[in-house]
C-alpha positions as CSV (number, residue, x, y, z in Angstrom):
1,M,-85.4,115.4,28.7
2,S,-87.4,118.5,27.8
3,T,-87.2,117.6,23.7
4,T,-88.9,113.9,24.7
5,N,-91.4,114.9,26.5
6,N,-92.4,117.5,23.6
7,N,-91.9,115.2,21.3
8,T,-94.5,112.9,23.6
9,N,-96.9,115.6,24.0
10,T,-96.5,115.9,20.0
11,G,-97.4,112.9,19.4
12,S,-100.3,112.6,21.6
13,D,-101.7,115.2,20.6
14,Q,-101.4,114.7,16.7
15,G,-103.2,111.0,17.5
16,T,-106.0,112.9,19.4
17,V,-106.5,115.0,16.1
18,N,-106.5,111.8,13.9
19,R,-108.9,109.9,16.2
20,L,-111.0,113.3,16.2
21,I,-110.8,113.3,12.0
22,A,-111.3,109.0,11.9
23,S,-114.6,109.1,14.3
24,T,-115.9,112.4,12.1
25,I,-115.6,110.2,9.2
26,A,-117.5,107.6,10.2
27,A,-120.0,109.1,11.8
28,L,-120.9,110.9,8.7
29,C,-120.8,107.6,6.8
30,S,-122.8,105.4,9.2
31,R,-125.8,108.4,9.6
32,L,-126.2,109.0,5.9
33,C,-126.7,104.9,5.4
34,T,-128.9,104.3,8.6
35,H,-130.8,107.3,9.3
36,P,-133.9,105.9,7.7
37,L,-133.7,103.1,10.0
38,D,-133.3,105.2,12.8
39,T,-136.7,107.0,11.3
40,V,-139.1,103.7,11.5
41,K,-137.0,103.2,14.9
42,T,-138.2,106.2,16.4
43,R,-142.1,106.6,14.9
44,V,-142.8,102.8,15.9
45,Q,-142.0,103.2,19.2
46,V,-143.6,106.3,20.1
47,S,-147.1,105.3,18.3
48,N,-149.9,104.6,20.1
49,T,-150.6,101.9,18.2
50,P,-148.3,99.2,17.0
51,L,-146.6,99.8,13.3
52,P,-145.8,97.2,11.4
53,L,-142.1,97.6,9.8
54,L,-142.0,97.5,5.6
55,P,-145.2,99.7,6.4
56,T,-144.0,102.3,7.8
57,F,-141.4,102.7,6.1
58,L,-142.6,102.7,2.9
59,N,-145.3,105.2,4.0
60,L,-142.0,107.6,4.6
61,L,-140.8,106.2,1.0
62,Q,-143.5,107.3,-0.1
63,N,-144.1,111.2,1.7
64,G,-140.6,111.5,1.8
65,G,-140.3,111.3,5.2
66,L,-137.3,109.0,5.5
67,Y,-134.7,111.5,6.0
68,R,-136.4,114.1,8.3
69,G,-133.9,115.4,11.4
70,L,-130.9,114.6,9.1
71,P,-129.2,117.7,9.2
72,I,-129.2,118.3,13.0
73,A,-128.4,114.8,13.2
74,L,-125.5,114.9,11.0
75,A,-124.3,118.3,12.5
76,L,-124.2,116.6,15.8
77,S,-123.6,113.2,14.9
78,A,-120.2,114.2,14.1
79,P,-118.7,115.8,17.0
80,G,-120.9,113.5,19.1
81,L,-119.6,110.0,18.0
82,S,-115.9,112.1,17.6
83,V,-116.1,112.1,21.6
84,Y,-117.5,109.1,22.5
85,L,-114.5,107.4,20.6
86,T,-112.0,109.4,21.3
87,V,-113.0,109.5,25.0
88,Y,-113.1,105.6,25.1
89,D,-109.9,105.1,23.3
90,L,-108.1,107.8,26.4
91,S,-109.9,106.3,29.2
92,K,-109.0,103.0,28.4
93,D,-105.2,103.9,27.7
94,A,-105.1,106.1,30.8
95,I,-107.5,103.3,33.4
96,S,-104.7,101.0,31.7
97,R,-101.6,102.7,33.4
98,C,-103.0,101.7,36.6
99,Y,-100.1,100.0,37.3
100,R,-101.3,98.9,41.3
101,F,-104.0,97.2,39.7
102,P,-103.6,95.2,36.8
103,Y,-106.8,93.8,36.5
104,L,-107.6,97.1,34.7
105,S,-105.3,96.4,31.4
106,S,-106.4,97.5,28.3
107,D,-107.6,94.0,27.6
108,S,-110.2,93.7,30.8
109,V,-113.4,94.2,30.6
110,I,-113.4,95.9,33.5
111,N,-111.4,98.7,31.8
112,H,-113.6,98.2,28.7
113,M,-116.6,99.0,31.5
114,A,-115.3,101.8,33.0
115,S,-114.4,103.6,29.8
116,A,-117.3,103.4,27.9
117,V,-119.2,104.8,31.4
118,V,-116.6,108.0,30.4
119,A,-117.2,107.8,27.6
120,E,-121.3,107.5,27.2
121,V,-121.8,110.5,30.0
122,S,-119.2,113.3,27.9
123,S,-121.1,112.4,24.5
124,G,-124.2,112.4,25.7
125,L,-123.9,116.0,26.5
126,I,-124.0,116.3,22.7
127,W,-126.2,113.5,21.7
128,T,-128.9,114.3,24.0
129,P,-129.4,118.0,21.8
130,M,-129.6,115.8,18.7
131,E,-131.8,113.0,19.9
132,V,-135.0,115.2,21.3
133,L,-134.8,117.8,17.9
134,K,-133.9,115.2,15.6
135,S,-136.6,112.4,17.2
136,K,-139.4,115.6,17.2
137,Q,-138.9,116.1,13.5
138,Q,-138.9,112.4,12.8
139,V,-142.8,112.1,14.2
140,E,-143.8,115.1,13.2
141,N,-146.8,114.5,11.4
142,M,-147.9,111.8,14.0
143,T,-150.6,112.6,16.8
144,F,-150.4,111.5,20.5
145,S,-153.9,112.6,21.5
146,S,-155.6,110.8,24.4
147,S,-158.6,110.2,22.0
148,S,-156.2,108.5,19.7
149,I,-155.0,106.4,22.1
150,T,-158.6,105.6,22.9
151,S,-160.3,104.8,19.6
152,S,-157.4,102.4,18.9
153,T,-157.7,100.5,22.0
154,T,-160.8,100.0,21.2
155,T,-161.2,99.5,17.8
156,T,-158.7,96.7,19.0
157,T,-160.8,94.9,21.3
158,T,-163.8,95.1,18.9
159,S,-162.0,93.4,15.8
160,G,-159.4,91.8,13.9
161,T,-160.4,94.5,11.1
162,H,-160.6,97.2,12.8
163,H,-157.9,96.8,14.6
164,H,-155.6,96.6,11.2
165,K,-157.5,99.9,9.7
166,A,-156.2,101.1,13.2
167,V,-152.7,100.5,12.5
168,A,-153.2,101.1,9.1
169,A,-154.0,104.5,9.4
170,A,-151.6,105.2,11.8
171,V,-149.3,104.6,9.7
172,A,-150.3,106.4,6.9
173,A,-151.1,109.6,9.4
174,T,-149.8,112.4,8.2
175,S,-151.0,116.5,8.1
176,N,-150.7,118.9,5.1
177,R,-148.4,121.7,7.2
178,K,-145.1,122.0,6.3
179,P,-142.3,120.6,8.2
180,I,-140.5,123.0,10.9
181,S,-137.3,123.9,10.0
182,T,-134.4,122.6,12.8
183,V,-133.7,126.1,13.5
184,E,-137.5,127.1,14.5
185,L,-137.8,123.7,16.1
186,A,-134.6,124.7,18.1
187,R,-136.1,128.3,18.7
188,R,-139.5,127.2,20.2
189,I,-137.4,124.9,22.5
190,Y,-135.2,127.4,23.9
191,H,-138.2,130.0,24.0
192,Q,-141.0,127.8,26.4
193,E,-138.2,125.3,28.0
194,G,-135.2,127.3,28.0
195,L,-131.4,126.0,27.6
196,L,-133.0,122.7,29.5
197,G,-135.4,121.5,26.7
198,F,-132.5,120.4,24.7
199,Y,-131.0,118.2,27.5
200,R,-135.4,116.9,28.1
201,G,-134.1,112.7,28.5
202,Y,-130.5,113.4,29.6
203,F,-130.3,111.1,32.6
204,I,-132.8,108.6,31.0
205,T,-130.4,108.6,27.8
206,L,-127.7,107.9,30.4
207,G,-130.1,105.3,31.6
208,V,-130.0,103.6,28.4
209,F,-126.5,104.2,26.7
210,V,-124.4,103.5,29.7
211,P,-125.7,100.0,30.0
212,Y,-125.8,99.8,25.7
213,S,-121.7,101.1,25.9
214,M,-121.1,98.7,28.9
215,I,-122.2,95.8,27.3
216,Y,-121.3,96.8,23.6
217,F,-117.6,97.8,24.5
218,A,-117.3,94.5,26.7
219,T,-118.5,92.0,24.2
220,Y,-116.8,94.1,21.4
221,E,-113.7,94.2,22.6
222,Q,-113.7,90.4,24.7
223,M,-114.7,89.1,20.8
224,K,-111.8,90.7,19.1
225,V,-109.1,89.4,22.0
226,M,-110.6,85.8,20.9
227,A,-110.4,86.5,17.1
228,W,-106.9,87.8,17.6
229,R,-106.1,84.8,19.2
230,Q,-107.4,82.3,16.9
231,R,-105.5,84.4,13.7
232,Q,-102.6,84.3,16.1
233,R,-102.7,80.0,16.6
234,H,-102.8,79.6,12.8
235,S,-100.1,82.5,11.5
236,H,-98.3,83.2,14.7
237,G,-99.0,86.8,14.7
238,F,-97.7,87.0,11.7
239,N,-98.9,87.6,7.8
240,G,-97.2,86.5,4.3
241,T,-94.2,88.8,4.2
242,G,-93.2,88.2,7.7
243,Q,-94.7,91.6,9.6
244,H,-96.5,91.4,12.0
245,R,-99.9,92.2,12.9
246,D,-101.8,94.4,15.2
247,T,-104.9,94.8,13.9
248,L,-107.8,92.2,13.0
249,P,-109.0,92.0,9.0
250,F,-111.9,94.3,8.0
251,W,-114.8,91.8,7.8
252,T,-113.8,90.5,11.6
253,I,-114.3,93.9,13.3
254,M,-117.4,94.2,11.2
255,T,-118.6,90.6,12.8
256,C,-117.8,91.9,16.4
257,A,-119.4,95.1,15.8
258,A,-122.5,93.3,14.3
259,V,-123.1,91.2,16.8
260,A,-122.1,93.1,20.2
261,A,-123.9,96.2,18.8
262,G,-127.2,93.4,18.0
263,I,-127.0,92.1,21.9
264,A,-126.6,95.4,23.3
265,G,-128.9,96.9,21.5
266,G,-131.7,94.5,22.7
267,V,-131.4,94.3,26.4
268,S,-131.2,98.2,26.4
269,N,-134.7,98.9,23.9
270,I,-136.3,98.9,27.3
271,V,-135.7,102.0,28.2
272,D,-135.1,103.4,24.7
273,V,-138.8,103.3,24.0
274,V,-139.4,105.5,27.3
275,K,-136.7,108.0,26.0
276,S,-137.7,108.6,23.2
277,R,-141.6,108.8,24.4
278,W,-140.1,111.4,26.4
279,Q,-138.4,113.7,24.3
280,I,-140.9,114.2,21.7
281,S,-142.6,115.6,24.1
282,V,-140.7,118.8,24.4
283,L,-143.8,121.3,22.7
284,A,-146.8,118.8,23.8
285,T,-146.6,117.8,26.8
286,T,-150.1,115.7,27.9
287,E,-150.8,114.5,30.7
288,E,-149.8,111.3,30.0
289,N,-146.2,112.1,28.7
290,S,-145.7,115.0,31.7
291,S,-143.2,112.8,33.7
292,T,-141.2,109.5,33.0
293,R,-143.2,107.5,35.6
294,R,-146.5,108.8,34.1
295,I,-145.2,107.3,30.4
296,I,-144.0,104.2,31.9
297,Q,-147.7,103.9,33.8
298,H,-149.5,104.6,30.4
299,M,-147.2,102.1,28.4
300,L,-148.3,99.1,30.9
301,S,-152.2,100.7,30.9
302,Q,-151.4,99.7,27.2
303,D,-150.2,97.1,26.6
304,G,-149.0,95.9,29.9
305,L,-145.2,94.8,29.4
306,A,-145.2,93.9,25.3
307,S,-145.5,98.3,25.3
308,F,-141.1,98.1,26.7
309,T,-140.4,95.9,23.6
310,R,-142.1,97.9,21.0
311,G,-139.7,98.2,18.5
312,I,-136.7,96.1,19.0
313,G,-136.4,94.7,16.0
314,A,-136.3,98.1,14.3
315,R,-133.7,99.4,16.8
316,I,-131.4,96.7,16.3
317,L,-132.0,96.7,12.5
318,W,-130.4,100.2,12.5
319,M,-128.1,99.2,14.9
320,I,-126.2,97.0,14.0
321,P,-125.7,98.5,10.3
322,S,-124.8,101.7,12.6
323,V,-122.5,100.5,14.8
324,T,-120.8,98.3,12.4
325,I,-120.2,101.2,9.6
326,S,-118.7,103.3,12.1
327,M,-116.8,101.3,13.8
328,S,-115.1,99.1,11.1
329,I,-114.2,103.1,9.4
330,F,-113.0,104.3,12.7
331,E,-110.8,101.0,12.9
332,W,-109.8,100.9,9.3
333,F,-108.2,104.4,9.9
334,K,-106.0,103.7,12.9
335,A,-105.2,100.3,11.2
336,H,-103.4,102.8,8.9
337,G,-102.1,105.4,10.6
338,F,-104.8,108.2,10.3
339,A,-105.9,107.6,14.5
């Protein structure tokens, strides 16, 4: 009996290790490919004037700012995604073993949503410090003074030409100072706010990504179930060699991940704008960004409810490839016995 238990535990431990390896590779590939889109998204969200996506991207490309904040993102994306995907899978398995509640099976929406919550709360302990450091570096050369806000608002109401000039100036606004290093930024945050400074926006991050993860995994898993049923109707669950297939084709996984990410990303953008503004205010707190309530009030006074849709296109454009790449690679490793 003990030998059987030991073998079971060994297999379980090996499966966990394999999940961690697969999710680490997925995180690194995803971040390297999509970090420029994340930078554009962050700058559009926190700008005091609406920024067009293409000019913002071209300006960052010209000035070498697309990969600003990448080192800390790479360093923490791997453990963050590893915890996220591994905890999700383990939670889904654990919840499905609650035999007294058949509606908690591994295919149930309730299971997917509950597992997503556990995964998000756990991984948020890693994601939040990364977002604070990364976002601050990504918008380091942008200005957010009250005078600039007033000026941009005035020019907008004066004439369309002035508005376009203000937008162009906001896109091209850069400083000549040398970009701050990740280590120096971390030191300043710790000196000014202590360890809590790295968790600025943790709860509002949960407010963004818990609903996001619930919507994403519920949509993603249900789309996989529908795709698998459709596949079974045509192939009776077997491939051409007569071997049973327990995974979906790579392109089907990509499609499911992309659609789910687009839906969840668009819905959760409203809170993500507030979260981004709150996190970048570390070391540069003003009256307008001294609390999430003041940030919301300031955004409403600027452009009304439209302020909360700022960057939604950039966020969807970033999230779809980011999630698609990471989930497809992770699922591929699982399908080939690596997780």
